[in-house]
């Protein structure tokens, strides 16, 4: 559960006790009540079938019950897990990348008012979601704060070089002169044009791709620190996303979009294992690779 410090009542990053269990909830998100109840039932049966591990099982049962009994959890005040935000960045970005890659005369792939409307809407959506991860106030449940809290653990684990850690610190530094201009431009767009109706430099597609790849690499490092022995987790894509697309696309176009979307996602996910300084690959894989299959009917 997200345990509050003594004399604190409001749930915020600043007010919680930051142990590994807490960081895990902030990273991966809390489960549903049904999930925890199901896990408790399973673990209780395991206590009977494997009594030699009963103490460990009961400890996990107790942690689940603490979450279920937590008023902040019951009232829906737990923040979204960072993993969920990352997936909600990848999903619309990859869909629109795939759709706009169509070389047919489909109206989605041509210049028109509707296309411009979706472009603007998606830009606002992605900017807002990405900016949440870079929020720097002490109370914010942001990737920025999780990174700062975890840095000593990461340094001690020898997961990455000191040069890459320094590079990441520079990117997170608010108003830092060594921050990449693509990240600066994107965050300025969100903070000025979206939040305050002020002028800012125009964002570009490369800005979103670069920043998303940076986020994925930071996430991969954190995941390796907190879940070192876990298998790569699947990206939970919307199973019904394409249900109605047959009404506006031919089967060939739809197959193309599906394949290009998965291809783009896998290209993004490759950033998880790519050193931000040297460009070398170290094999970190918090997410499982998606298999591209194309079926034309």
PDB file of C-alpha atoms in Angstrom:
ATOM      1  CA  UNK A   1       0.000   0.000   0.000  1.00  0.00           C
ATOM      2  CA  UNK A   2       0.983   3.649  -0.246  1.00  0.00           C
ATOM      3  CA  UNK A   3       1.858   4.333   3.390  1.00  0.00           C
ATOM      4  CA  UNK A   4       1.731   7.930   4.548  1.00  0.00           C
ATOM      5  CA  UNK A   5       4.433   9.446   6.700  1.00  0.00           C
ATOM      6  CA  UNK A   6       3.588  10.296  10.281  1.00  0.00           C
ATOM      7  CA  UNK A   7       1.366  13.385  10.636  1.00  0.00           C
ATOM      8  CA  UNK A   8       0.572  13.391   6.895  1.00  0.00           C
ATOM      9  CA  UNK A   9      -2.994  12.990   5.651  1.00  0.00           C
ATOM     10  CA  UNK A  10      -2.958  13.948   1.961  1.00  0.00           C
ATOM     11  CA  UNK A  11      -1.789  11.330  -0.533  1.00  0.00           C
ATOM     12  CA  UNK A  12       1.156  12.710  -2.504  1.00  0.00           C
ATOM     13  CA  UNK A  13       4.652  11.641  -3.483  1.00  0.00           C
ATOM     14  CA  UNK A  14       6.100  13.946  -0.852  1.00  0.00           C
ATOM     15  CA  UNK A  15       3.958  12.440   1.915  1.00  0.00           C
ATOM     16  CA  UNK A  16       4.473   8.713   1.328  1.00  0.00           C
ATOM     17  CA  UNK A  17       7.094   6.344   2.717  1.00  0.00           C
ATOM     18  CA  UNK A  18       9.275   5.472  -0.267  1.00  0.00           C
ATOM     19  CA  UNK A  19      10.236   1.820   0.108  1.00  0.00           C
ATOM     20  CA  UNK A  20      10.551  -0.677  -2.747  1.00  0.00           C
ATOM     21  CA  UNK A  21       6.944  -1.824  -2.364  1.00  0.00           C
ATOM     22  CA  UNK A  22       5.662   1.734  -2.677  1.00  0.00           C
ATOM     23  CA  UNK A  23       7.816   2.488  -5.710  1.00  0.00           C
ATOM     24  CA  UNK A  24       6.542  -0.745  -7.266  1.00  0.00           C
ATOM     25  CA  UNK A  25       2.933   0.422  -6.960  1.00  0.00           C
ATOM     26  CA  UNK A  26       3.828   3.816  -8.422  1.00  0.00           C
ATOM     27  CA  UNK A  27       5.665   2.179 -11.313  1.00  0.00           C
ATOM     28  CA  UNK A  28       3.323  -0.646 -12.241  1.00  0.00           C
ATOM     29  CA  UNK A  29       0.051   0.599 -10.763  1.00  0.00           C
ATOM     30  CA  UNK A  30      -2.319  -0.927  -8.252  1.00  0.00           C
ATOM     31  CA  UNK A  31      -4.519  -3.835  -9.275  1.00  0.00           C
ATOM     32  CA  UNK A  32      -8.293  -4.032  -9.115  1.00  0.00           C
ATOM     33  CA  UNK A  33     -10.128  -5.280  -6.048  1.00  0.00           C
ATOM     34  CA  UNK A  34     -11.041  -8.405  -7.992  1.00  0.00           C
ATOM     35  CA  UNK A  35      -7.379  -9.013  -8.787  1.00  0.00           C
ATOM     36  CA  UNK A  36      -6.270  -8.755  -5.168  1.00  0.00           C
ATOM     37  CA  UNK A  37      -9.132 -10.900  -3.882  1.00  0.00           C
ATOM     38  CA  UNK A  38      -8.349 -13.553  -6.473  1.00  0.00           C
ATOM     39  CA  UNK A  39      -4.662 -13.501  -5.533  1.00  0.00           C
ATOM     40  CA  UNK A  40      -5.517 -13.821  -1.842  1.00  0.00           C
ATOM     41  CA  UNK A  41      -7.679 -16.880  -2.551  1.00  0.00           C
ATOM     42  CA  UNK A  42      -4.885 -18.427  -4.606  1.00  0.00           C
ATOM     43  CA  UNK A  43      -2.220 -17.755  -1.977  1.00  0.00           C
ATOM     44  CA  UNK A  44      -4.398 -19.133   0.806  1.00  0.00           C
ATOM     45  CA  UNK A  45      -4.703 -22.397  -1.100  1.00  0.00           C
ATOM     46  CA  UNK A  46      -0.931 -22.351  -1.661  1.00  0.00           C
ATOM     47  CA  UNK A  47      -0.410 -22.109   2.103  1.00  0.00           C
ATOM     48  CA  UNK A  48      -2.144 -25.472   2.388  1.00  0.00           C
ATOM     49  CA  UNK A  49      -0.547 -27.178  -0.604  1.00  0.00           C
ATOM     50  CA  UNK A  50       2.975 -25.843   0.070  1.00  0.00           C
ATOM     51  CA  UNK A  51       3.244 -25.238   3.833  1.00  0.00           C
ATOM     52  CA  UNK A  52       7.021 -24.810   3.625  1.00  0.00           C
ATOM     53  CA  UNK A  53       6.393 -21.455   1.882  1.00  0.00           C
ATOM     54  CA  UNK A  54       3.394 -20.467   3.998  1.00  0.00           C
ATOM     55  CA  UNK A  55       5.182 -17.619   5.764  1.00  0.00           C
ATOM     56  CA  UNK A  56       6.086 -15.972   2.463  1.00  0.00           C
ATOM     57  CA  UNK A  57       2.562 -16.495   1.112  1.00  0.00           C
ATOM     58  CA  UNK A  58       0.983 -14.985   4.237  1.00  0.00           C
ATOM     59  CA  UNK A  59       3.236 -11.958   3.988  1.00  0.00           C
ATOM     60  CA  UNK A  60       1.989 -11.347   0.450  1.00  0.00           C
ATOM     61  CA  UNK A  61      -1.618 -11.919   1.542  1.00  0.00           C
ATOM     62  CA  UNK A  62      -1.166  -9.323   4.269  1.00  0.00           C
ATOM     63  CA  UNK A  63       0.222  -6.766   1.809  1.00  0.00           C
ATOM     64  CA  UNK A  64      -2.772  -7.265  -0.494  1.00  0.00           C
ATOM     65  CA  UNK A  65      -5.214  -6.893   2.389  1.00  0.00           C
ATOM     66  CA  UNK A  66      -3.512  -3.692   3.482  1.00  0.00           C
ATOM     67  CA  UNK A  67      -4.108  -2.249   0.027  1.00  0.00           C
ATOM     68  CA  UNK A  68      -7.753  -3.354   0.021  1.00  0.00           C
ATOM     69  CA  UNK A  69      -8.256  -1.766   3.449  1.00  0.00           C
ATOM     70  CA  UNK A  70      -6.522   1.485   2.529  1.00  0.00           C
ATOM     71  CA  UNK A  71      -9.128   4.321   2.357  1.00  0.00           C
ATOM     72  CA  UNK A  72      -7.116   6.063  -0.373  1.00  0.00           C
ATOM     73  CA  UNK A  73      -7.262   2.912  -2.496  1.00  0.00           C
ATOM     74  CA  UNK A  74     -10.962   2.348  -1.875  1.00  0.00           C
ATOM     75  CA  UNK A  75     -11.726   5.962  -2.819  1.00  0.00           C
ATOM     76  CA  UNK A  76      -9.778   5.651  -6.072  1.00  0.00           C
ATOM     77  CA  UNK A  77      -7.043   8.102  -5.063  1.00  0.00           C
ATOM     78  CA  UNK A  78      -4.079   5.949  -6.045  1.00  0.00           C
ATOM     79  CA  UNK A  79      -2.278   7.431  -9.071  1.00  0.00           C
ATOM     80  CA  UNK A  80      -2.007   5.682 -12.407  1.00  0.00           C
ATOM     81  CA  UNK A  81       1.113   3.573 -12.634  1.00  0.00           C
ATOM     82  CA  UNK A  82       3.891   5.031 -14.767  1.00  0.00           C
ATOM     83  CA  UNK A  83       3.727   1.904 -16.917  1.00  0.00           C
ATOM     84  CA  UNK A  84       0.093   2.683 -17.723  1.00  0.00           C
ATOM     85  CA  UNK A  85       0.949   6.239 -18.757  1.00  0.00           C
ATOM     86  CA  UNK A  86       3.739   4.953 -20.999  1.00  0.00           C
ATOM     87  CA  UNK A  87       1.372   2.535 -22.698  1.00  0.00           C
ATOM     88  CA  UNK A  88      -1.176   5.317 -23.147  1.00  0.00           C
ATOM     89  CA  UNK A  89       1.506   7.323 -24.918  1.00  0.00           C
ATOM     90  CA  UNK A  90       2.588   4.472 -27.169  1.00  0.00           C
ATOM     91  CA  UNK A  91      -0.887   3.346 -28.211  1.00  0.00           C
ATOM     92  CA  UNK A  92      -2.267   6.514 -29.896  1.00  0.00           C
ATOM     93  CA  UNK A  93       1.151   7.540 -31.209  1.00  0.00           C
ATOM     94  CA  UNK A  94       1.651   4.201 -32.936  1.00  0.00           C
ATOM     95  CA  UNK A  95      -1.886   4.110 -34.306  1.00  0.00           C
ATOM     96  CA  UNK A  96      -1.631   7.520 -35.936  1.00  0.00           C
ATOM     97  CA  UNK A  97       1.870   6.784 -37.234  1.00  0.00           C
ATOM     98  CA  UNK A  98       0.484   3.676 -38.927  1.00  0.00           C
ATOM     99  CA  UNK A  99      -2.571   5.394 -40.372  1.00  0.00           C
ATOM    100  CA  UNK A 100      -0.613   8.313 -41.800  1.00  0.00           C
ATOM    101  CA  UNK A 101       1.810   5.877 -43.452  1.00  0.00           C
ATOM    102  CA  UNK A 102      -0.915   4.808 -45.889  1.00  0.00           C
ATOM    103  CA  UNK A 103       0.070   5.494 -49.487  1.00  0.00           C
ATOM    104  CA  UNK A 104      -3.454   5.090 -50.830  1.00  0.00           C
ATOM    105  CA  UNK A 105      -5.849   7.985 -51.391  1.00  0.00           C
ATOM    106  CA  UNK A 106      -7.549   7.336 -48.038  1.00  0.00           C
ATOM    107  CA  UNK A 107      -8.790  10.585 -46.490  1.00  0.00           C
ATOM    108  CA  UNK A 108      -6.833   9.856 -43.275  1.00  0.00           C
ATOM    109  CA  UNK A 109      -3.595   9.978 -45.260  1.00  0.00           C
ATOM    110  CA  UNK A 110      -4.365  13.164 -47.192  1.00  0.00           C
ATOM    111  CA  UNK A 111      -4.379  16.820 -46.209  1.00  0.00           C
ATOM    112  CA  UNK A 112      -7.849  17.842 -45.043  1.00  0.00           C
ATOM    113  CA  UNK A 113      -9.613  19.451 -42.103  1.00  0.00           C
ATOM    114  CA  UNK A 114     -10.365  16.172 -40.342  1.00  0.00           C
ATOM    115  CA  UNK A 115      -6.739  15.059 -40.620  1.00  0.00           C
ATOM    116  CA  UNK A 116      -5.584  18.398 -39.194  1.00  0.00           C
ATOM    117  CA  UNK A 117      -8.101  18.117 -36.367  1.00  0.00           C
ATOM    118  CA  UNK A 118      -6.813  14.687 -35.353  1.00  0.00           C
ATOM    119  CA  UNK A 119      -3.193  15.860 -35.678  1.00  0.00           C
ATOM    120  CA  UNK A 120      -3.840  18.720 -33.262  1.00  0.00           C
ATOM    121  CA  UNK A 121      -5.841  16.567 -30.847  1.00  0.00           C
ATOM    122  CA  UNK A 122      -3.164  13.894 -30.756  1.00  0.00           C
ATOM    123  CA  UNK A 123      -0.437  16.490 -30.246  1.00  0.00           C
ATOM    124  CA  UNK A 124      -2.300  17.895 -27.245  1.00  0.00           C
ATOM    125  CA  UNK A 125      -2.987  14.423 -25.824  1.00  0.00           C
ATOM    126  CA  UNK A 126       0.593  13.181 -26.125  1.00  0.00           C
ATOM    127  CA  UNK A 127       2.067  16.438 -24.830  1.00  0.00           C
ATOM    128  CA  UNK A 128      -0.136  16.287 -21.750  1.00  0.00           C
ATOM    129  CA  UNK A 129       0.639  12.639 -20.987  1.00  0.00           C
ATOM    130  CA  UNK A 130       4.384  13.063 -21.508  1.00  0.00           C
ATOM    131  CA  UNK A 131       4.503  16.209 -19.369  1.00  0.00           C
ATOM    132  CA  UNK A 132       3.007  14.272 -16.433  1.00  0.00           C
ATOM    133  CA  UNK A 133       6.169  12.175 -16.333  1.00  0.00           C
ATOM    134  CA  UNK A 134       8.402  15.263 -16.106  1.00  0.00           C
ATOM    135  CA  UNK A 135       6.449  17.105 -13.413  1.00  0.00           C
ATOM    136  CA  UNK A 136       8.978  18.222 -10.836  1.00  0.00           C
ATOM    137  CA  UNK A 137       6.999  19.367  -7.805  1.00  0.00           C
ATOM    138  CA  UNK A 138       7.748  17.266  -4.688  1.00  0.00           C
ATOM    139  CA  UNK A 139       4.113  16.144  -4.473  1.00  0.00           C
ATOM    140  CA  UNK A 140       3.909  14.827  -8.044  1.00  0.00           C
ATOM    141  CA  UNK A 141       3.715  11.102  -8.815  1.00  0.00           C
ATOM    142  CA  UNK A 142       6.074  11.587 -11.754  1.00  0.00           C
ATOM    143  CA  UNK A 143       8.830   9.610 -13.436  1.00  0.00           C
ATOM    144  CA  UNK A 144      11.120  12.508 -12.520  1.00  0.00           C
ATOM    145  CA  UNK A 145      10.583  11.996  -8.779  1.00  0.00           C
ATOM    146  CA  UNK A 146      10.814   8.213  -8.994  1.00  0.00           C
ATOM    147  CA  UNK A 147      14.136   8.555 -10.815  1.00  0.00           C
ATOM    148  CA  UNK A 148      15.549  10.917  -8.181  1.00  0.00           C
ATOM    149  CA  UNK A 149      14.397   8.641  -5.369  1.00  0.00           C
ATOM    150  CA  UNK A 150      15.869   5.573  -7.073  1.00  0.00           C
ATOM    151  CA  UNK A 151      19.190   6.984  -8.241  1.00  0.00           C
ATOM    152  CA  UNK A 152      21.275   5.673  -5.333  1.00  0.00           C
ATOM    153  CA  UNK A 153      19.768   2.211  -5.814  1.00  0.00           C
ATOM    154  CA  UNK A 154      20.589   2.332  -9.524  1.00  0.00           C
ATOM    155  CA  UNK A 155      24.146   3.529  -8.905  1.00  0.00           C
ATOM    156  CA  UNK A 156      24.715   0.742  -6.375  1.00  0.00           C
ATOM    157  CA  UNK A 157      23.337  -1.891  -8.754  1.00  0.00           C
ATOM    158  CA  UNK A 158      25.831  -1.052 -11.505  1.00  0.00           C
ATOM    159  CA  UNK A 159      23.055  -1.413 -14.087  1.00  0.00           C
ATOM    160  CA  UNK A 160      24.250   1.496 -16.222  1.00  0.00           C
ATOM    161  CA  UNK A 161      27.279   3.736 -16.502  1.00  0.00           C
ATOM    162  CA  UNK A 162      27.748   6.908 -14.502  1.00  0.00           C
ATOM    163  CA  UNK A 163      27.835   8.791 -17.813  1.00  0.00           C
ATOM    164  CA  UNK A 164      24.340   7.645 -18.725  1.00  0.00           C
ATOM    165  CA  UNK A 165      23.031   8.490 -15.253  1.00  0.00           C
ATOM    166  CA  UNK A 166      24.482  11.977 -15.621  1.00  0.00           C
ATOM    167  CA  UNK A 167      22.876  12.334 -19.047  1.00  0.00           C
ATOM    168  CA  UNK A 168      19.474  11.346 -17.636  1.00  0.00           C
ATOM    169  CA  UNK A 169      19.913  13.801 -14.765  1.00  0.00           C
ATOM    170  CA  UNK A 170      20.609  16.546 -17.299  1.00  0.00           C
ATOM    171  CA  UNK A 171      17.403  15.780 -19.199  1.00  0.00           C
ATOM    172  CA  UNK A 172      15.323  15.860 -16.032  1.00  0.00           C
ATOM    173  CA  UNK A 173      16.911  19.085 -14.806  1.00  0.00           C
ATOM    174  CA  UNK A 174      14.321  21.850 -14.973  1.00  0.00           C
ATOM    175  CA  UNK A 175      15.518  24.667 -17.259  1.00  0.00           C
ATOM    176  CA  UNK A 176      18.801  22.827 -17.620  1.00  0.00           C
ATOM    177  CA  UNK A 177      21.115  24.105 -20.351  1.00  0.00           C
ATOM    178  CA  UNK A 178      22.190  20.566 -21.255  1.00  0.00           C
ATOM    179  CA  UNK A 179      18.643  19.327 -21.819  1.00  0.00           C
ATOM    180  CA  UNK A 180      18.018  18.143 -25.386  1.00  0.00           C
ATOM    181  CA  UNK A 181      16.204  20.781 -27.427  1.00  0.00           C
ATOM    182  CA  UNK A 182      13.578  18.280 -28.563  1.00  0.00           C
ATOM    183  CA  UNK A 183      12.560  17.647 -24.969  1.00  0.00           C
ATOM    184  CA  UNK A 184      12.673  21.349 -24.139  1.00  0.00           C
ATOM    185  CA  UNK A 185      10.539  22.212 -27.162  1.00  0.00           C
ATOM    186  CA  UNK A 186       7.910  19.582 -26.353  1.00  0.00           C
ATOM    187  CA  UNK A 187       7.583  20.528 -22.682  1.00  0.00           C
ATOM    188  CA  UNK A 188       7.479  24.227 -23.535  1.00  0.00           C
ATOM    189  CA  UNK A 189       4.675  23.524 -25.983  1.00  0.00           C
ATOM    190  CA  UNK A 190       2.643  21.807 -23.280  1.00  0.00           C
ATOM    191  CA  UNK A 191       3.395  24.397 -20.594  1.00  0.00           C
ATOM    192  CA  UNK A 192       2.874  27.440 -22.788  1.00  0.00           C
ATOM    193  CA  UNK A 193       0.381  26.679 -25.553  1.00  0.00           C
ATOM    194  CA  UNK A 194      -1.730  24.032 -23.825  1.00  0.00           C
ATOM    195  CA  UNK A 195      -1.671  25.191 -20.216  1.00  0.00           C
ATOM    196  CA  UNK A 196      -1.351  28.953 -20.630  1.00  0.00           C
ATOM    197  CA  UNK A 197      -2.223  29.979 -24.209  1.00  0.00           C
ATOM    198  CA  UNK A 198       1.240  31.449 -24.762  1.00  0.00           C
ATOM    199  CA  UNK A 199       3.439  31.221 -27.824  1.00  0.00           C
ATOM    200  CA  UNK A 200       6.094  28.514 -28.118  1.00  0.00           C
ATOM    201  CA  UNK A 201       8.187  26.844 -30.787  1.00  0.00           C
ATOM    202  CA  UNK A 202       6.277  24.409 -32.983  1.00  0.00           C
ATOM    203  CA  UNK A 203       6.682  20.778 -31.999  1.00  0.00           C
ATOM    204  CA  UNK A 204       7.778  18.193 -34.530  1.00  0.00           C
ATOM    205  CA  UNK A 205       7.166  14.477 -34.874  1.00  0.00           C
ATOM    206  CA  UNK A 206      10.805  13.769 -34.034  1.00  0.00           C
ATOM    207  CA  UNK A 207      10.334  15.535 -30.691  1.00  0.00           C
ATOM    208  CA  UNK A 208       7.701  13.023 -29.617  1.00  0.00           C
ATOM    209  CA  UNK A 209       9.672  10.023 -30.854  1.00  0.00           C
ATOM    210  CA  UNK A 210      12.894  11.171 -29.164  1.00  0.00           C
ATOM    211  CA  UNK A 211      11.238  11.938 -25.822  1.00  0.00           C
ATOM    212  CA  UNK A 212       9.270   8.683 -25.854  1.00  0.00           C
ATOM    213  CA  UNK A 213      12.482   6.737 -26.484  1.00  0.00           C
ATOM    214  CA  UNK A 214      14.142   8.595 -23.604  1.00  0.00           C
ATOM    215  CA  UNK A 215      11.224   7.734 -21.312  1.00  0.00           C
ATOM    216  CA  UNK A 216      11.387   4.085 -22.346  1.00  0.00           C
ATOM    217  CA  UNK A 217      15.108   3.872 -21.590  1.00  0.00           C
ATOM    218  CA  UNK A 218      14.663   5.430 -18.142  1.00  0.00           C
ATOM    219  CA  UNK A 219      11.764   3.070 -17.534  1.00  0.00           C
ATOM    220  CA  UNK A 220      13.868   0.063 -18.561  1.00  0.00           C
ATOM    221  CA  UNK A 221      16.591   1.033 -16.083  1.00  0.00           C
ATOM    222  CA  UNK A 222      14.078   1.455 -13.257  1.00  0.00           C
ATOM    223  CA  UNK A 223      12.380  -1.814 -14.167  1.00  0.00           C
ATOM    224  CA  UNK A 224      15.723  -3.629 -14.076  1.00  0.00           C
ATOM    225  CA  UNK A 225      16.399  -2.154 -10.629  1.00  0.00           C
ATOM    226  CA  UNK A 226      13.047  -3.060  -9.082  1.00  0.00           C
ATOM    227  CA  UNK A 227      12.066  -6.202 -11.035  1.00  0.00           C
ATOM    228  CA  UNK A 228      15.409  -7.776 -11.982  1.00  0.00           C
ATOM    229  CA  UNK A 229      14.174 -11.341 -12.320  1.00  0.00           C
ATOM    230  CA  UNK A 230      10.888 -10.766 -14.127  1.00  0.00           C
ATOM    231  CA  UNK A 231      10.065 -11.784 -17.670  1.00  0.00           C
ATOM    232  CA  UNK A 232       9.313  -8.978 -20.172  1.00  0.00           C
ATOM    233  CA  UNK A 233       5.696  -7.894 -19.753  1.00  0.00           C
ATOM    234  CA  UNK A 234       3.269  -7.595 -22.656  1.00  0.00           C
ATOM    235  CA  UNK A 235       2.042  -4.277 -23.977  1.00  0.00           C
ATOM    236  CA  UNK A 236      -1.693  -4.348 -23.300  1.00  0.00           C
ATOM    237  CA  UNK A 237      -3.133  -3.012 -26.533  1.00  0.00           C
ATOM    238  CA  UNK A 238      -6.827  -2.335 -26.973  1.00  0.00           C
ATOM    239  CA  UNK A 239      -8.243  -5.575 -28.383  1.00  0.00           C
ATOM    240  CA  UNK A 240     -11.232  -3.791 -29.909  1.00  0.00           C
ATOM    241  CA  UNK A 241      -9.331  -0.876 -31.414  1.00  0.00           C
ATOM    242  CA  UNK A 242      -9.832  -1.967 -35.013  1.00  0.00           C
ATOM    243  CA  UNK A 243     -13.348  -3.417 -34.653  1.00  0.00           C
ATOM    244  CA  UNK A 244     -15.029  -0.657 -36.693  1.00  0.00           C
ATOM    245  CA  UNK A 245     -12.198   0.136 -39.074  1.00  0.00           C
ATOM    246  CA  UNK A 246     -13.588  -2.224 -41.699  1.00  0.00           C
ATOM    247  CA  UNK A 247     -16.252   0.436 -42.319  1.00  0.00           C
ATOM    248  CA  UNK A 248     -13.715   3.039 -43.440  1.00  0.00           C
ATOM    249  CA  UNK A 249     -10.784   0.981 -44.748  1.00  0.00           C
ATOM    250  CA  UNK A 250     -10.273  -1.776 -47.250  1.00  0.00           C
ATOM    251  CA  UNK A 251      -8.889  -5.069 -45.988  1.00  0.00           C
ATOM    252  CA  UNK A 252      -5.535  -4.272 -47.601  1.00  0.00           C
ATOM    253  CA  UNK A 253      -5.373  -0.856 -45.925  1.00  0.00           C
ATOM    254  CA  UNK A 254      -6.368  -2.274 -42.550  1.00  0.00           C
ATOM    255  CA  UNK A 255      -3.750  -5.020 -42.754  1.00  0.00           C
ATOM    256  CA  UNK A 256      -1.151  -2.396 -43.622  1.00  0.00           C
ATOM    257  CA  UNK A 257      -2.131  -0.222 -40.649  1.00  0.00           C
ATOM    258  CA  UNK A 258      -2.037  -3.143 -38.214  1.00  0.00           C
ATOM    259  CA  UNK A 259       1.390  -4.264 -39.415  1.00  0.00           C
ATOM    260  CA  UNK A 260       2.876  -0.751 -39.457  1.00  0.00           C
ATOM    261  CA  UNK A 261       1.556  -0.065 -35.984  1.00  0.00           C
ATOM    262  CA  UNK A 262       3.224  -3.114 -34.471  1.00  0.00           C
ATOM    263  CA  UNK A 263       6.403  -2.372 -36.402  1.00  0.00           C
ATOM    264  CA  UNK A 264       6.507   1.173 -35.014  1.00  0.00           C
ATOM    265  CA  UNK A 265       5.849  -0.035 -31.455  1.00  0.00           C
ATOM    266  CA  UNK A 266       8.704  -2.514 -31.674  1.00  0.00           C
ATOM    267  CA  UNK A 267      10.983   0.237 -32.986  1.00  0.00           C
ATOM    268  CA  UNK A 268      10.082   2.344 -29.950  1.00  0.00           C
ATOM    269  CA  UNK A 269      10.586  -0.566 -27.562  1.00  0.00           C
ATOM    270  CA  UNK A 270      14.082  -1.150 -28.919  1.00  0.00           C
ATOM    271  CA  UNK A 271      15.022   2.111 -27.170  1.00  0.00           C
ATOM    272  CA  UNK A 272      14.644   0.310 -23.833  1.00  0.00           C
ATOM    273  CA  UNK A 273      17.968  -1.450 -24.327  1.00  0.00           C
ATOM    274  CA  UNK A 274      19.867   1.395 -26.035  1.00  0.00           C
ATOM    275  CA  UNK A 275      22.406   3.356 -23.973  1.00  0.00           C
ATOM    276  CA  UNK A 276      21.515   7.048 -24.240  1.00  0.00           C
ATOM    277  CA  UNK A 277      25.175   8.078 -24.430  1.00  0.00           C
ATOM    278  CA  UNK A 278      26.970   5.403 -26.445  1.00  0.00           C
ATOM    279  CA  UNK A 279      24.062   3.978 -28.438  1.00  0.00           C
ATOM    280  CA  UNK A 280      25.098   0.428 -27.560  1.00  0.00           C
ATOM    281  CA  UNK A 281      22.487  -2.193 -26.689  1.00  0.00           C
ATOM    282  CA  UNK A 282      22.523  -3.936 -23.303  1.00  0.00           C
ATOM    283  CA  UNK A 283      19.493  -6.213 -23.618  1.00  0.00           C
ATOM    284  CA  UNK A 284      17.150  -4.552 -21.113  1.00  0.00           C
ATOM    285  CA  UNK A 285      13.589  -5.603 -22.021  1.00  0.00           C
ATOM    286  CA  UNK A 286      10.802  -4.495 -19.696  1.00  0.00           C
ATOM    287  CA  UNK A 287       8.257  -5.120 -22.460  1.00  0.00           C
ATOM    288  CA  UNK A 288       7.862  -8.149 -24.684  1.00  0.00           C
ATOM    289  CA  UNK A 289       8.331  -7.689 -28.427  1.00  0.00           C
ATOM    290  CA  UNK A 290       5.101  -7.705 -30.393  1.00  0.00           C
ATOM    291  CA  UNK A 291       4.818 -10.205 -33.212  1.00  0.00           C
ATOM    292  CA  UNK A 292       3.768  -8.785 -36.561  1.00  0.00           C
ATOM    293  CA  UNK A 293       1.321 -10.958 -38.477  1.00  0.00           C
ATOM    294  CA  UNK A 294      -0.530  -9.845 -41.572  1.00  0.00           C
ATOM    295  CA  UNK A 295      -3.628 -11.534 -42.907  1.00  0.00           C
ATOM    296  CA  UNK A 296      -5.389 -10.149 -45.957  1.00  0.00           C
ATOM    297  CA  UNK A 297      -8.947 -11.322 -46.583  1.00  0.00           C
TER     298      UNK A 297
END
